[in-house]
Coordinates of C-alpha atoms in Angstrom, one line a residue:
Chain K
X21 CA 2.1 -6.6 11.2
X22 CA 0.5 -3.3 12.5
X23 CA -3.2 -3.5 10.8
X24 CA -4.3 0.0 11.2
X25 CA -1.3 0.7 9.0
X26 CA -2.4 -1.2 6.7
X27 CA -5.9 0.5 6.5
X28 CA -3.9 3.8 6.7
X29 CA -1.9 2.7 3.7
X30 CA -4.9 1.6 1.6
X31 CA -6.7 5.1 2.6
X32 CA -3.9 6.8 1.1
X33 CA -3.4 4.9 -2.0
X34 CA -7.2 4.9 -2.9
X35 CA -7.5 9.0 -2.1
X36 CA -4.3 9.8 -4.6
X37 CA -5.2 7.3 -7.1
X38 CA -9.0 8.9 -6.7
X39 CA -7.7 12.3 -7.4
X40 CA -5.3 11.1 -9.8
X41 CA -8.4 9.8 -11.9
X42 CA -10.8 12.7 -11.6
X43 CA -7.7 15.6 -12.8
X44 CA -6.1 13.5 -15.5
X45 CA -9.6 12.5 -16.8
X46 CA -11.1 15.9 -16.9
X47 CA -7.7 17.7 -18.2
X48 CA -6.2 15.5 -20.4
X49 CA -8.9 12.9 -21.7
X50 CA -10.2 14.7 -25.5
X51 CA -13.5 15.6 -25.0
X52 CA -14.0 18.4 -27.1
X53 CA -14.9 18.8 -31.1
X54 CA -12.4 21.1 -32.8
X55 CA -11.6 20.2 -36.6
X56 CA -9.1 23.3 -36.8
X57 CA -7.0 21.5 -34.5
X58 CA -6.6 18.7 -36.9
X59 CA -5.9 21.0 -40.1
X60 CA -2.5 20.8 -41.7
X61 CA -4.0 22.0 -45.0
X62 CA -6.6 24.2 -45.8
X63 CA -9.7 22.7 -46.4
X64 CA -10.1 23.5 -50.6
X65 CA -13.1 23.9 -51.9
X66 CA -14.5 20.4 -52.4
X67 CA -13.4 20.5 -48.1
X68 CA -11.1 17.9 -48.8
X69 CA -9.0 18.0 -45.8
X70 CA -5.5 16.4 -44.7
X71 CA -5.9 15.9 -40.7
X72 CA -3.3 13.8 -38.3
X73 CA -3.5 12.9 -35.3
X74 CA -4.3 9.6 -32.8
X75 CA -6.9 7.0 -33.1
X76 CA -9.0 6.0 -30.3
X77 CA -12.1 4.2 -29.7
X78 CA -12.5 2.3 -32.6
X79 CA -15.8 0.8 -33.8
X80 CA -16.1 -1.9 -36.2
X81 CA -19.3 -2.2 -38.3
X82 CA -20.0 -4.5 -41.3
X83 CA -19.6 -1.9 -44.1
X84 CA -17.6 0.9 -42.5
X85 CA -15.2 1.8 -39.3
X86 CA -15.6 4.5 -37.3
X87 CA -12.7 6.6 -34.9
X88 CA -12.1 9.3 -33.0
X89 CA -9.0 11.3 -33.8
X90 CA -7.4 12.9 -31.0
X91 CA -5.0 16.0 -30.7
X92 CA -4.3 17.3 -27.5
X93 CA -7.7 18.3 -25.8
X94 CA -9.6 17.9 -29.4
X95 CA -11.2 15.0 -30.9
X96 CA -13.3 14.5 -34.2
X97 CA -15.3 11.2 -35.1
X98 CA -13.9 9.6 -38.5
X99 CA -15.4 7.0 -40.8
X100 CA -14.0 5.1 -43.2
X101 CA -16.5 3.3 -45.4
X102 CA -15.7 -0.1 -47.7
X103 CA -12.5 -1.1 -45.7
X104 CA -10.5 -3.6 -46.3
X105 CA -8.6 -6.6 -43.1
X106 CA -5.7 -4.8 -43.9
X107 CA -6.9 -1.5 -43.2
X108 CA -8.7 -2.7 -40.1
X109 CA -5.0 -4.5 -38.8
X110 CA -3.2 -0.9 -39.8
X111 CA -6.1 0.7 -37.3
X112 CA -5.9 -1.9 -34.2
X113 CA -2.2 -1.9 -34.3
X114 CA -2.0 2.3 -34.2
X115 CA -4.5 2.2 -31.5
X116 CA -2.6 -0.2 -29.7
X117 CA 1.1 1.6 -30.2
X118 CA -0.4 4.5 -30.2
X119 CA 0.9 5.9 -33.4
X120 CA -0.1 8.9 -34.8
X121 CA -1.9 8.4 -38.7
X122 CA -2.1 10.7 -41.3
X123 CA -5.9 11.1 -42.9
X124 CA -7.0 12.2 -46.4
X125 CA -10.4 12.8 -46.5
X126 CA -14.0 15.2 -46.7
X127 CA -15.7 17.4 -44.0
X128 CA -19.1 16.2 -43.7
X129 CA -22.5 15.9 -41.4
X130 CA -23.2 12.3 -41.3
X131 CA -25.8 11.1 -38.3
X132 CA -26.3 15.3 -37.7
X133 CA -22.7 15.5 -36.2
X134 CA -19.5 16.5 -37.8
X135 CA -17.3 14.0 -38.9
X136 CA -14.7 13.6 -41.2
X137 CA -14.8 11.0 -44.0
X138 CA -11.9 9.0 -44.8
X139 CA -10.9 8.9 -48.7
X140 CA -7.1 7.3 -47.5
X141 CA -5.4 7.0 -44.8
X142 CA -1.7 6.6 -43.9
X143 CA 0.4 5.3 -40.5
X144 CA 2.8 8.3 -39.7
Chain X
X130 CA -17.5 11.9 -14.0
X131 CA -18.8 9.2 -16.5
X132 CA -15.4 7.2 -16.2
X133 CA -15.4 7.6 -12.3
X134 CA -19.0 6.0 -12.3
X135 CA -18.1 3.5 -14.6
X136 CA -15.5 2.3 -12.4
X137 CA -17.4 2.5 -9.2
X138 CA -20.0 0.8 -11.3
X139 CA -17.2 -2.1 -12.2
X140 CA -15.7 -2.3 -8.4
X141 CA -19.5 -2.7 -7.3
X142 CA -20.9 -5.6 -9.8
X143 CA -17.3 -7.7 -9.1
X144 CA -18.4 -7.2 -5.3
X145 CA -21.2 -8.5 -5.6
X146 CA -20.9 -11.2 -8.1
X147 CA -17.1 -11.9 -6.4
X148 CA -19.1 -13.6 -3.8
X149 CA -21.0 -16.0 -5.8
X150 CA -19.0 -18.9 -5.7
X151 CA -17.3 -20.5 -8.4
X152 CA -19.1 -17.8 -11.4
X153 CA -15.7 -17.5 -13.5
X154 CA -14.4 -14.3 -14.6
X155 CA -14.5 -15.9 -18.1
X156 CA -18.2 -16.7 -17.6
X157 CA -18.9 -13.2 -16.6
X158 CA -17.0 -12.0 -19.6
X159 CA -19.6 -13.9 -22.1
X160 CA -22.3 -12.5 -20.5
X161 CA -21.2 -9.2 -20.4
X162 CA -20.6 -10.1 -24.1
X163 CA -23.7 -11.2 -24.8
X164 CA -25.8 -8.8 -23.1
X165 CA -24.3 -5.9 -24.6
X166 CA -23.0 -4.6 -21.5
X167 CA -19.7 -3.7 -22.9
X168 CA -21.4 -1.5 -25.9
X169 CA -23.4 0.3 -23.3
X170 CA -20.4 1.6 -21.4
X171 CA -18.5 4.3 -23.2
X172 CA -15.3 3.3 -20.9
X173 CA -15.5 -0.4 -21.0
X174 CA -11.9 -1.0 -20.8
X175 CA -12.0 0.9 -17.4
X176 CA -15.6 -0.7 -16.6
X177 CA -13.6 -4.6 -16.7
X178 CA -10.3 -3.5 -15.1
X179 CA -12.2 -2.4 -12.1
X180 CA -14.6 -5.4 -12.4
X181 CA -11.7 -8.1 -12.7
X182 CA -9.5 -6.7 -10.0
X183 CA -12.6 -6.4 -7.4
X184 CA -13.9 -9.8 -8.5
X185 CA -10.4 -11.5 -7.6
X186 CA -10.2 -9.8 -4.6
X187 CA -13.3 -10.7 -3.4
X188 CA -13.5 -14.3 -4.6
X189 CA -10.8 -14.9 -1.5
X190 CA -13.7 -14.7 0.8
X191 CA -15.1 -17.4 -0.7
X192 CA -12.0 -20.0 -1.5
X193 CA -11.1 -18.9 2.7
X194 CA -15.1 -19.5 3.7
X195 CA -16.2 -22.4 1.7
X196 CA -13.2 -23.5 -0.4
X197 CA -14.1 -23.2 -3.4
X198 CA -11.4 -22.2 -5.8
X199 CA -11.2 -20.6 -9.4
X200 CA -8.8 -21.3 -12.2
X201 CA -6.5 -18.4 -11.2
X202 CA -6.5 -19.2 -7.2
X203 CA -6.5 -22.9 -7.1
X204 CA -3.2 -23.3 -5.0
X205 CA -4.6 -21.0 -2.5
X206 CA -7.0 -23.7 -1.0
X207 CA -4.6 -25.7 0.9
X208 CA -3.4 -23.3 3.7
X209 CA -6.4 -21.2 4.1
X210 CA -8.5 -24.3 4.2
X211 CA -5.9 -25.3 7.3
X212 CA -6.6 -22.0 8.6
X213 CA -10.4 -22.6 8.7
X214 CA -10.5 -25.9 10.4
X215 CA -8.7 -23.7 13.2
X216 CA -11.8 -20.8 12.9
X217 CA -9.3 -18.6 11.7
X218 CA -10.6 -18.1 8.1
X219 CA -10.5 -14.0 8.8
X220 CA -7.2 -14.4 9.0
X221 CA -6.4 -15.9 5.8
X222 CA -8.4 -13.6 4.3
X223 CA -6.6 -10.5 5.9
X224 CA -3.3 -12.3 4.1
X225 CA -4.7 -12.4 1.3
X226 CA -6.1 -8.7 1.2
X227 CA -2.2 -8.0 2.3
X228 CA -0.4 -10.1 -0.1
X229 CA -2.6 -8.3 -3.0
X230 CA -2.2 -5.3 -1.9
X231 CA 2.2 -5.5 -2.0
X232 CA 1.3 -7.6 -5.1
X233 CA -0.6 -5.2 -7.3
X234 CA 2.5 -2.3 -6.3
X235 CA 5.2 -4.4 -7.1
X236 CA 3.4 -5.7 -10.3
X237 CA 2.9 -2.3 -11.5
X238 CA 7.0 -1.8 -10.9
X239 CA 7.6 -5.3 -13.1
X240 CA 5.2 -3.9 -16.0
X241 CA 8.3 -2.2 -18.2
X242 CA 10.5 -5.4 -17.4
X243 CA 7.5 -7.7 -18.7
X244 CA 7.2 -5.7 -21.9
X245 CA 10.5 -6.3 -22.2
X246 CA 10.8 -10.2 -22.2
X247 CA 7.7 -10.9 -23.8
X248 CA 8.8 -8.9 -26.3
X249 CA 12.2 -10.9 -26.8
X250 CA 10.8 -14.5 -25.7
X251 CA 6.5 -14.8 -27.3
X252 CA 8.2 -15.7 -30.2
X253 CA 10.2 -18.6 -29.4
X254 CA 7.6 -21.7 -29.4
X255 CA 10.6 -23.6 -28.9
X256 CA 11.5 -21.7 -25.3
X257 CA 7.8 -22.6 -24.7
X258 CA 7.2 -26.0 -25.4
X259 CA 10.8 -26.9 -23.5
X260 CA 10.1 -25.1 -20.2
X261 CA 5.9 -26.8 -20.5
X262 CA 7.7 -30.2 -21.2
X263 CA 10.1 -29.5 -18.1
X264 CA 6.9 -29.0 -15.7
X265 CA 5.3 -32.2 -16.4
X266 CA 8.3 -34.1 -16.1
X267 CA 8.7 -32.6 -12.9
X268 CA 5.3 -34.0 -11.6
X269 CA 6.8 -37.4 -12.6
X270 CA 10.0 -37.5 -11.1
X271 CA 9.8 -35.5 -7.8
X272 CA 8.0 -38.9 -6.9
X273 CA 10.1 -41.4 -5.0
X274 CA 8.8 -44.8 -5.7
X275 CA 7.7 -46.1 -8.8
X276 CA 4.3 -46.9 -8.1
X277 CA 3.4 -43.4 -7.5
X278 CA 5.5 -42.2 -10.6
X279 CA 2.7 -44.5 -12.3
X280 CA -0.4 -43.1 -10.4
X281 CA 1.1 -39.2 -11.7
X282 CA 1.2 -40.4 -15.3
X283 CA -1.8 -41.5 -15.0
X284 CA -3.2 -38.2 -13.6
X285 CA -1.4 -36.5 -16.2
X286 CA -3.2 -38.6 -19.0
X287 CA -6.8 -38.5 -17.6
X288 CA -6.8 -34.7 -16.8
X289 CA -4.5 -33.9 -20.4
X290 CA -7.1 -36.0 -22.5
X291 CA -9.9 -34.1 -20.9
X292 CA -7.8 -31.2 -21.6
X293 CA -7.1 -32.2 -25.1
X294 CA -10.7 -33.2 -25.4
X295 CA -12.5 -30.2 -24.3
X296 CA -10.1 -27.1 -25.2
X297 CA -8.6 -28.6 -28.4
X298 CA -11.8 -30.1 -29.6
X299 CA -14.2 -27.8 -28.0
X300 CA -17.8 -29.4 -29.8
X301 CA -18.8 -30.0 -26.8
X302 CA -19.8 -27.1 -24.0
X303 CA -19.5 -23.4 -24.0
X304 CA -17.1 -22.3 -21.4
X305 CA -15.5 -26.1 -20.5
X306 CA -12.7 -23.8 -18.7
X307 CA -15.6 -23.1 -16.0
X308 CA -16.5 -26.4 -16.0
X309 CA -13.8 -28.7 -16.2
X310 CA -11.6 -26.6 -13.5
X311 CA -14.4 -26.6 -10.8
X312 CA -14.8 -30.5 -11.5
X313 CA -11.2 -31.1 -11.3
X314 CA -10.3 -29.0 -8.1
X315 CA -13.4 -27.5 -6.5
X316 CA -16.3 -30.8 -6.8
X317 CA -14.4 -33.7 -5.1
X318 CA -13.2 -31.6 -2.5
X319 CA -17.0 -30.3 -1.8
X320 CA -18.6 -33.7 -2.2
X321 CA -16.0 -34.8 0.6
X322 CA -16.7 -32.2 3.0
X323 CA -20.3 -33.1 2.8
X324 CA -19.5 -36.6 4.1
X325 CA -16.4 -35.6 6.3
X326 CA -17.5 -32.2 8.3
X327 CA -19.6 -33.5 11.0
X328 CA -18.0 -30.8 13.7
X329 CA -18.7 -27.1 12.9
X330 CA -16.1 -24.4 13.1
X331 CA -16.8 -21.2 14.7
X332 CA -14.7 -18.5 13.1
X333 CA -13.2 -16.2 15.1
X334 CA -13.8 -12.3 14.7
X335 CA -10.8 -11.1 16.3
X336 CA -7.5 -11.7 15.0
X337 CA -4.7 -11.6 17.3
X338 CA -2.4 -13.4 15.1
X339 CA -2.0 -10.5 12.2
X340 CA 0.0 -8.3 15.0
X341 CA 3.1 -11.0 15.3
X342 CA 2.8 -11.7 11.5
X343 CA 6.0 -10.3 10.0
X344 CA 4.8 -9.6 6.2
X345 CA 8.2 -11.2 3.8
X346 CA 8.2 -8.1 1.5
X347 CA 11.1 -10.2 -0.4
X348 CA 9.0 -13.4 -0.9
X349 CA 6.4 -11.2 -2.4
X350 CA 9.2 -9.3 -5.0
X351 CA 10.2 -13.3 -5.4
X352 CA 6.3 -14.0 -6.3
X353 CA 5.2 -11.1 -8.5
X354 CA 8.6 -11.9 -10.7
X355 CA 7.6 -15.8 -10.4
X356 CA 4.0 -14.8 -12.0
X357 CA 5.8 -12.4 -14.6
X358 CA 7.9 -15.6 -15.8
X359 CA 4.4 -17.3 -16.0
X360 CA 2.7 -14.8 -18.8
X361 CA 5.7 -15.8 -21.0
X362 CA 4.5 -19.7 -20.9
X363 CA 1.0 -20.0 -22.2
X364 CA -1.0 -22.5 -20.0
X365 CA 1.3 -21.9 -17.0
X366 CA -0.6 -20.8 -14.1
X367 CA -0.4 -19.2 -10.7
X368 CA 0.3 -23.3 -9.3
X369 CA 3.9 -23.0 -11.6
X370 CA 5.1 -19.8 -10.5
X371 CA 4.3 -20.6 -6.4
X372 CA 6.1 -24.1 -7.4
X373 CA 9.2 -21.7 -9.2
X374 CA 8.9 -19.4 -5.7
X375 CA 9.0 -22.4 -3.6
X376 CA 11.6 -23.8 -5.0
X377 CA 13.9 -21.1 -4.9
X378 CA 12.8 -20.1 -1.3
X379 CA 12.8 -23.0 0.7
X380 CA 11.6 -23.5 4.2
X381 CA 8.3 -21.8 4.0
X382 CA 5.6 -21.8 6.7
X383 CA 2.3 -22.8 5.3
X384 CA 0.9 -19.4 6.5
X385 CA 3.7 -17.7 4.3
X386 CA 1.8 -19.2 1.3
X387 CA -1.2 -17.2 2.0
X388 CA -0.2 -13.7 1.1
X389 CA 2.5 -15.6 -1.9
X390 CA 0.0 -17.0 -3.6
X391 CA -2.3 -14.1 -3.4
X392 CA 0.4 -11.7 -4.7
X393 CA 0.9 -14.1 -7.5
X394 CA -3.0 -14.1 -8.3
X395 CA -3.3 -10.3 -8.3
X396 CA -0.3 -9.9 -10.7
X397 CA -1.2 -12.1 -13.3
X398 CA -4.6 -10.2 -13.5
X399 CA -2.6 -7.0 -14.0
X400 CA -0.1 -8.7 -16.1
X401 CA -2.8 -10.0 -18.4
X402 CA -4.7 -6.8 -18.8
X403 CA -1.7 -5.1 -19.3
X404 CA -0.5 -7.3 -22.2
X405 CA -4.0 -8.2 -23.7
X406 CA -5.4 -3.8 -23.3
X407 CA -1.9 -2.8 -24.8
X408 CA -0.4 -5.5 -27.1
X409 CA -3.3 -7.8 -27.9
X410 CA -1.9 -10.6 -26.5
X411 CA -4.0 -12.2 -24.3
X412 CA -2.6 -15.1 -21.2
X413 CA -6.1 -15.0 -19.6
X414 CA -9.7 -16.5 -21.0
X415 CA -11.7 -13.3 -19.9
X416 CA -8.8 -11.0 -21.6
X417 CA -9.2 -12.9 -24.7
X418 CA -12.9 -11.9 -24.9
X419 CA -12.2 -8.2 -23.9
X420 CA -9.6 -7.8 -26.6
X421 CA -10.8 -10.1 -29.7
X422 CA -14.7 -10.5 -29.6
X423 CA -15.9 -7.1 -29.2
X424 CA -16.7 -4.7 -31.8
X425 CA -16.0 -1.3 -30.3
X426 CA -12.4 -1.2 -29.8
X427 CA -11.6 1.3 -27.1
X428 CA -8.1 2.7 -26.4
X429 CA -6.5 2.6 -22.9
X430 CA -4.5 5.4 -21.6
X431 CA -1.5 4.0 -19.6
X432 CA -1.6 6.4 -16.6
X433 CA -5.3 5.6 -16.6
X434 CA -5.1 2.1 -16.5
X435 CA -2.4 2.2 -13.9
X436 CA -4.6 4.9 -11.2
X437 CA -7.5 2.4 -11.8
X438 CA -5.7 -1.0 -10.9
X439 CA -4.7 1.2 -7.8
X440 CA -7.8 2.5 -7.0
X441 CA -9.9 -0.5 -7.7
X442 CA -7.3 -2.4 -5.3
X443 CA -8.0 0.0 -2.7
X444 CA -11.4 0.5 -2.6
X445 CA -12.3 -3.3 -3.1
X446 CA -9.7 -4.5 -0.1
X447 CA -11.7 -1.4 1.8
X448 CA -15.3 -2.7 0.9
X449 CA -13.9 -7.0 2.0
X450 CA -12.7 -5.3 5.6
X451 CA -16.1 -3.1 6.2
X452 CA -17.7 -6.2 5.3
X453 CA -15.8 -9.3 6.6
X454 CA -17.3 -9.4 9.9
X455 CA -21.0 -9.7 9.0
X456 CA -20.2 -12.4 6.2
X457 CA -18.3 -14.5 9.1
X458 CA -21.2 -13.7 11.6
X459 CA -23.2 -15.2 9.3
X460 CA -21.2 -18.0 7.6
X461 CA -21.2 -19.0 11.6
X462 CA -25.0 -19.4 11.7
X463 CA -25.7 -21.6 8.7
X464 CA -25.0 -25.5 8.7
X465 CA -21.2 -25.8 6.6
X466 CA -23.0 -29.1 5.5
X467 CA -26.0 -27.6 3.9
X468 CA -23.9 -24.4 2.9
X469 CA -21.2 -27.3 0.9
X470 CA -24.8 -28.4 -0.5
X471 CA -26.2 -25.1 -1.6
X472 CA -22.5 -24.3 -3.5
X473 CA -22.9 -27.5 -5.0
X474 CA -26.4 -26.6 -6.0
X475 CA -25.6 -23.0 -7.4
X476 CA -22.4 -24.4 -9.3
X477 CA -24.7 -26.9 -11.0
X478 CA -27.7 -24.1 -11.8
X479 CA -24.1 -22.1 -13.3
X480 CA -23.1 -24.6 -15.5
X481 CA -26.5 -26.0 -16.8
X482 CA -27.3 -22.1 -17.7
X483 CA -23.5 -22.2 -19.2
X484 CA -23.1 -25.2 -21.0
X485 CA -27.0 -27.2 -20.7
X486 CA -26.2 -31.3 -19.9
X487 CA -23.1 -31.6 -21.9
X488 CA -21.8 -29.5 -19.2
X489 CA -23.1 -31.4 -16.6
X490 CA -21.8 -34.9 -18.2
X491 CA -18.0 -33.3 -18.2
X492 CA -18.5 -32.1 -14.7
X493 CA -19.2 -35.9 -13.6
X494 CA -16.1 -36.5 -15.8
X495 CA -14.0 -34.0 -14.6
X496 CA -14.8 -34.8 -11.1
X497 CA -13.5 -38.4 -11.4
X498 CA -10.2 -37.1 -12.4
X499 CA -10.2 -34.8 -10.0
X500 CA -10.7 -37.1 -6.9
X501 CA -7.5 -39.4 -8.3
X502 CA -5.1 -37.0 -6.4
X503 CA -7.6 -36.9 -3.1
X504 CA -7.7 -41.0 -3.5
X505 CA -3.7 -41.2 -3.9
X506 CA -3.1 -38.5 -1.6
X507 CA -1.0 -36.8 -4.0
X508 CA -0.5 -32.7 -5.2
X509 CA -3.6 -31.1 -7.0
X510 CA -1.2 -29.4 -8.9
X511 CA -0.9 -32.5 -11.3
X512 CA -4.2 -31.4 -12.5
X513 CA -3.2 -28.6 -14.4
X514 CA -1.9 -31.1 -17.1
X515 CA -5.8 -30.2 -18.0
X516 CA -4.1 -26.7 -19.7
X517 CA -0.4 -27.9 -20.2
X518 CA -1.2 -30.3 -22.2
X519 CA -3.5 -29.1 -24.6
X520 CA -1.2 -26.1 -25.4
X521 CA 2.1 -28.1 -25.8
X522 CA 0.1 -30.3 -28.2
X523 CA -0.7 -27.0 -29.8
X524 CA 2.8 -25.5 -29.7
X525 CA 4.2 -28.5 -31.0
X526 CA 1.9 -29.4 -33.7

């Protein structure tokens, strides 16, 4: 077994998988904070809102749960106050398949950021 | 940038505490737990994919140095330990670092294949509890005579009873994984050192032998699938699926079992992550923290997950051959006695941090079961009737 092959080999691997990291993190991990991305309806006057999209980075507190919703580039954070186990299993299981959910909910500043309130929610 | 230095972060801590020896990965995970660590990180996932991979890789130095073995690379101590008495430890670990490397690959290849069965066999208990009751009455009857059929029952029932004891009923320690595996495998076989080593063995720094070492890339395709059959059968470890590879592949040099084994210790890392990051289902202790205990629940892109196993790989088996020559140079130095003595010491601090003098009582326990094989002269592998038989109790109950 030729050793300096080896090393040759290993080089390689860890400069593509290096560059691999650094362009699909910067290009196609959602960074951003665009609600318009997220609109299928327009928000009404009370800013009620329908948004879909993915869930990631999920955050479990004692009296509410709080997302991110991707699209694309986009991302907003979500919180869904008073939920129930069954609402929690719906979340883990669409982060974990991936599945895109469906969101009913408000527009609103909470912790002086943007976020979106959950009234209901849906798995598409 | 944030997830880059997250995972440099990861490859650099599993370095470092890699070479501590016998600090479990599921230890680690606890603490990481406990201190937060993971709610600190906004790419944790990433952070421990990095961290487990490097501290795996790392922990061959050493199980090849000083013998000391975790849960996941128990088997591996037998051939490299032959390799040491010859001072050629560096070349163990160069088959390890090469068995890893083909291993992680061809594990990545085996991912869809995985989902697959696990998908079509997890929920079969009965497929589980047949092929678990199948291993332990192999351990029986690939004795010859009867007496010794009687001394592996007996091993069987001392090391499931502590099983049953201390994972069924765990009132007694906090992590009796960490403790209970380094009583049963690593302890005995330190202790005896300390009264059997009186000769010391220089390792060598040049290793001739790698050049007319033919790598079997077929054994390790035969390995990586053997450790893929494994995840399906809770409490079956990396010792079932070298006994599955060995069975079907007879004939095997014991140097062949270096780079094997290793390639069935890398892939059951990535196997585990894989199913415990993407469908909850966890075959490993520390992947069972990562996915249930944690309250920030981040999600795992797959192309992500797959560039950092690679990277991580890379970079750590990079970082082990900067580094192996100084860690030999100075392995050569220091008395092996004393050094068998100051593992022994730091294992002890570990567990008494870990698990306070419970701990320390099922260590002394643990270690009596664990020297029956070294008194009898028989497999190790008997041992791991400490897992089997806990979870076939469970499956069938």
């Amino acid at each position: 077994m030729n050793l300096n092959k080896f090393k040759f080999l290993i080089i390689v691997g860890c400069t593509l998988s290096l560059l691999f990291i650094s362009f699909y993190s910067y290009y196609f991990v959602p960074k951003c904070q665009d609600i318009s991305t997220f609109l299928k309806t327009d928000v009404d006057q009370l800013n009620i809102a329908c948004l879909t999209g993915n869930i990631r980075n999920l955050h479990i507190n004692d009296n509410y749960l709080l997302f991110d919703l991707t699209r694309g580039s986009s991302m907003i954070k979500c919180i869904l106050f008073n939920y129930s186990s069954n609402d929690l299993e719906l979340l883990k299981i669409a982060i974990s398949k991936n599945q895109e959910i469906s969101l009913v909910g408000k527009v609103d500043t909470y912790n002086n950021a943007l976020e979106f309130i959950i009234y209901k929610f849906r798995v598409v | 940038m944030i997830l880059l230095f997250e995972i440099l972060i990861g490859i650099l801590t599993g370095f470092c505490l890699g070479l501590i020896p016998n600090l479990h990965l599921n230890s680690l995970a606890y603490f990481f737990l406990i201190s937060g660590l993971f709610l600190k990180l906004s790419n944790y996932p990433y952070f421990f994919i990095s961290f487990a991979l490097t501290h795996t890789l790392v922990s061959f130095i050493p199980l090849c140095l000083l013998g000391v073995p975790s849960s996941e690379n128990i088997l591996h101590l037998f051939p490299t330990h032959k390799l040491f008495l010859k001072g050629e430890a560096k070349f163990s670990i160069l088959l390890c670092l090469v068995g890893s490397f083909y291993g992680v690959f061809i594990s990545i290849l085996f991912l869809p294949l995985l989902y697959l069965l696990f998908d079509l066999l997890s929920t079969y208990n009965f497929f589980i509890y047949i092929c678990l009751i199948i291993v332990l009455i192999y351990f029986i009857f690939s004795e010859k005579d009867l007496i010794s059929k009687f001394v592996v029952l007996s091993i069987i029932i001392f090391s499931g009873s502590l099983g049953v004891l201390t994972l069924s009923f765990n009132y007694f320690s906090f992590d009796p994984l960490l403790v209970c595996i380094y009583g049963l495998f690593a302890l005995p076989y330190l202790i005896l050192n300390i009264f059997k080593s009186n000769r010391v063995v220089i390792q060598k720094l040049d290793v001739l032998k790698i050049k007319s070492f033919k790598l079997d890339l077929p054994l390790i395709f035969l390995s990586v699938f053997s450790s893929l059959f494994i995840m399906l059968v809770p409490s079956f470890s990396t010792s079932q699926a070298a006994l599955l590879v060995s069975k079907i592949k007879s004939k095997l040099k014991s140097i062949d079992y270096i780079p094997l084994f290793s390639a069935i210790t890398i892939s059951s890392i990535v196997f585990s992550l894989f199913l415990g990051i993407f469908f909850n289902k966890s075959r490993l202790g520390f992947v069972n923290i990562l996915i249930t205990n944690i309250s920030s629940i981040r999600s795992v892109d797959i192309y992500l997950f797959l560039s950092v196993i690679i990277f991580s790989t890379c970079i750590s088996i990079l970082f082990i051959l900067f580094i192996i020559d100084k860690i030999i140079l100075f392995i050569n130095k220091i008395n092996y006695r004393l050094l068998n003595v100051f593992v022994i010491m730091i294992s002890f601090i570990i567990i008494f941090i870990t698990s306070r003098w419970i701990g320390l009582l099922f260590l002394g326990f643990s270690c009596l079961v664990g020297s029956l094989p070294l008194v009898f002269n028989k497999n190790r592998v008997i041992l791991m009737a400490y897992i089997i038989v806990p979870t076939l109790i469970y499956y069938i109950f």
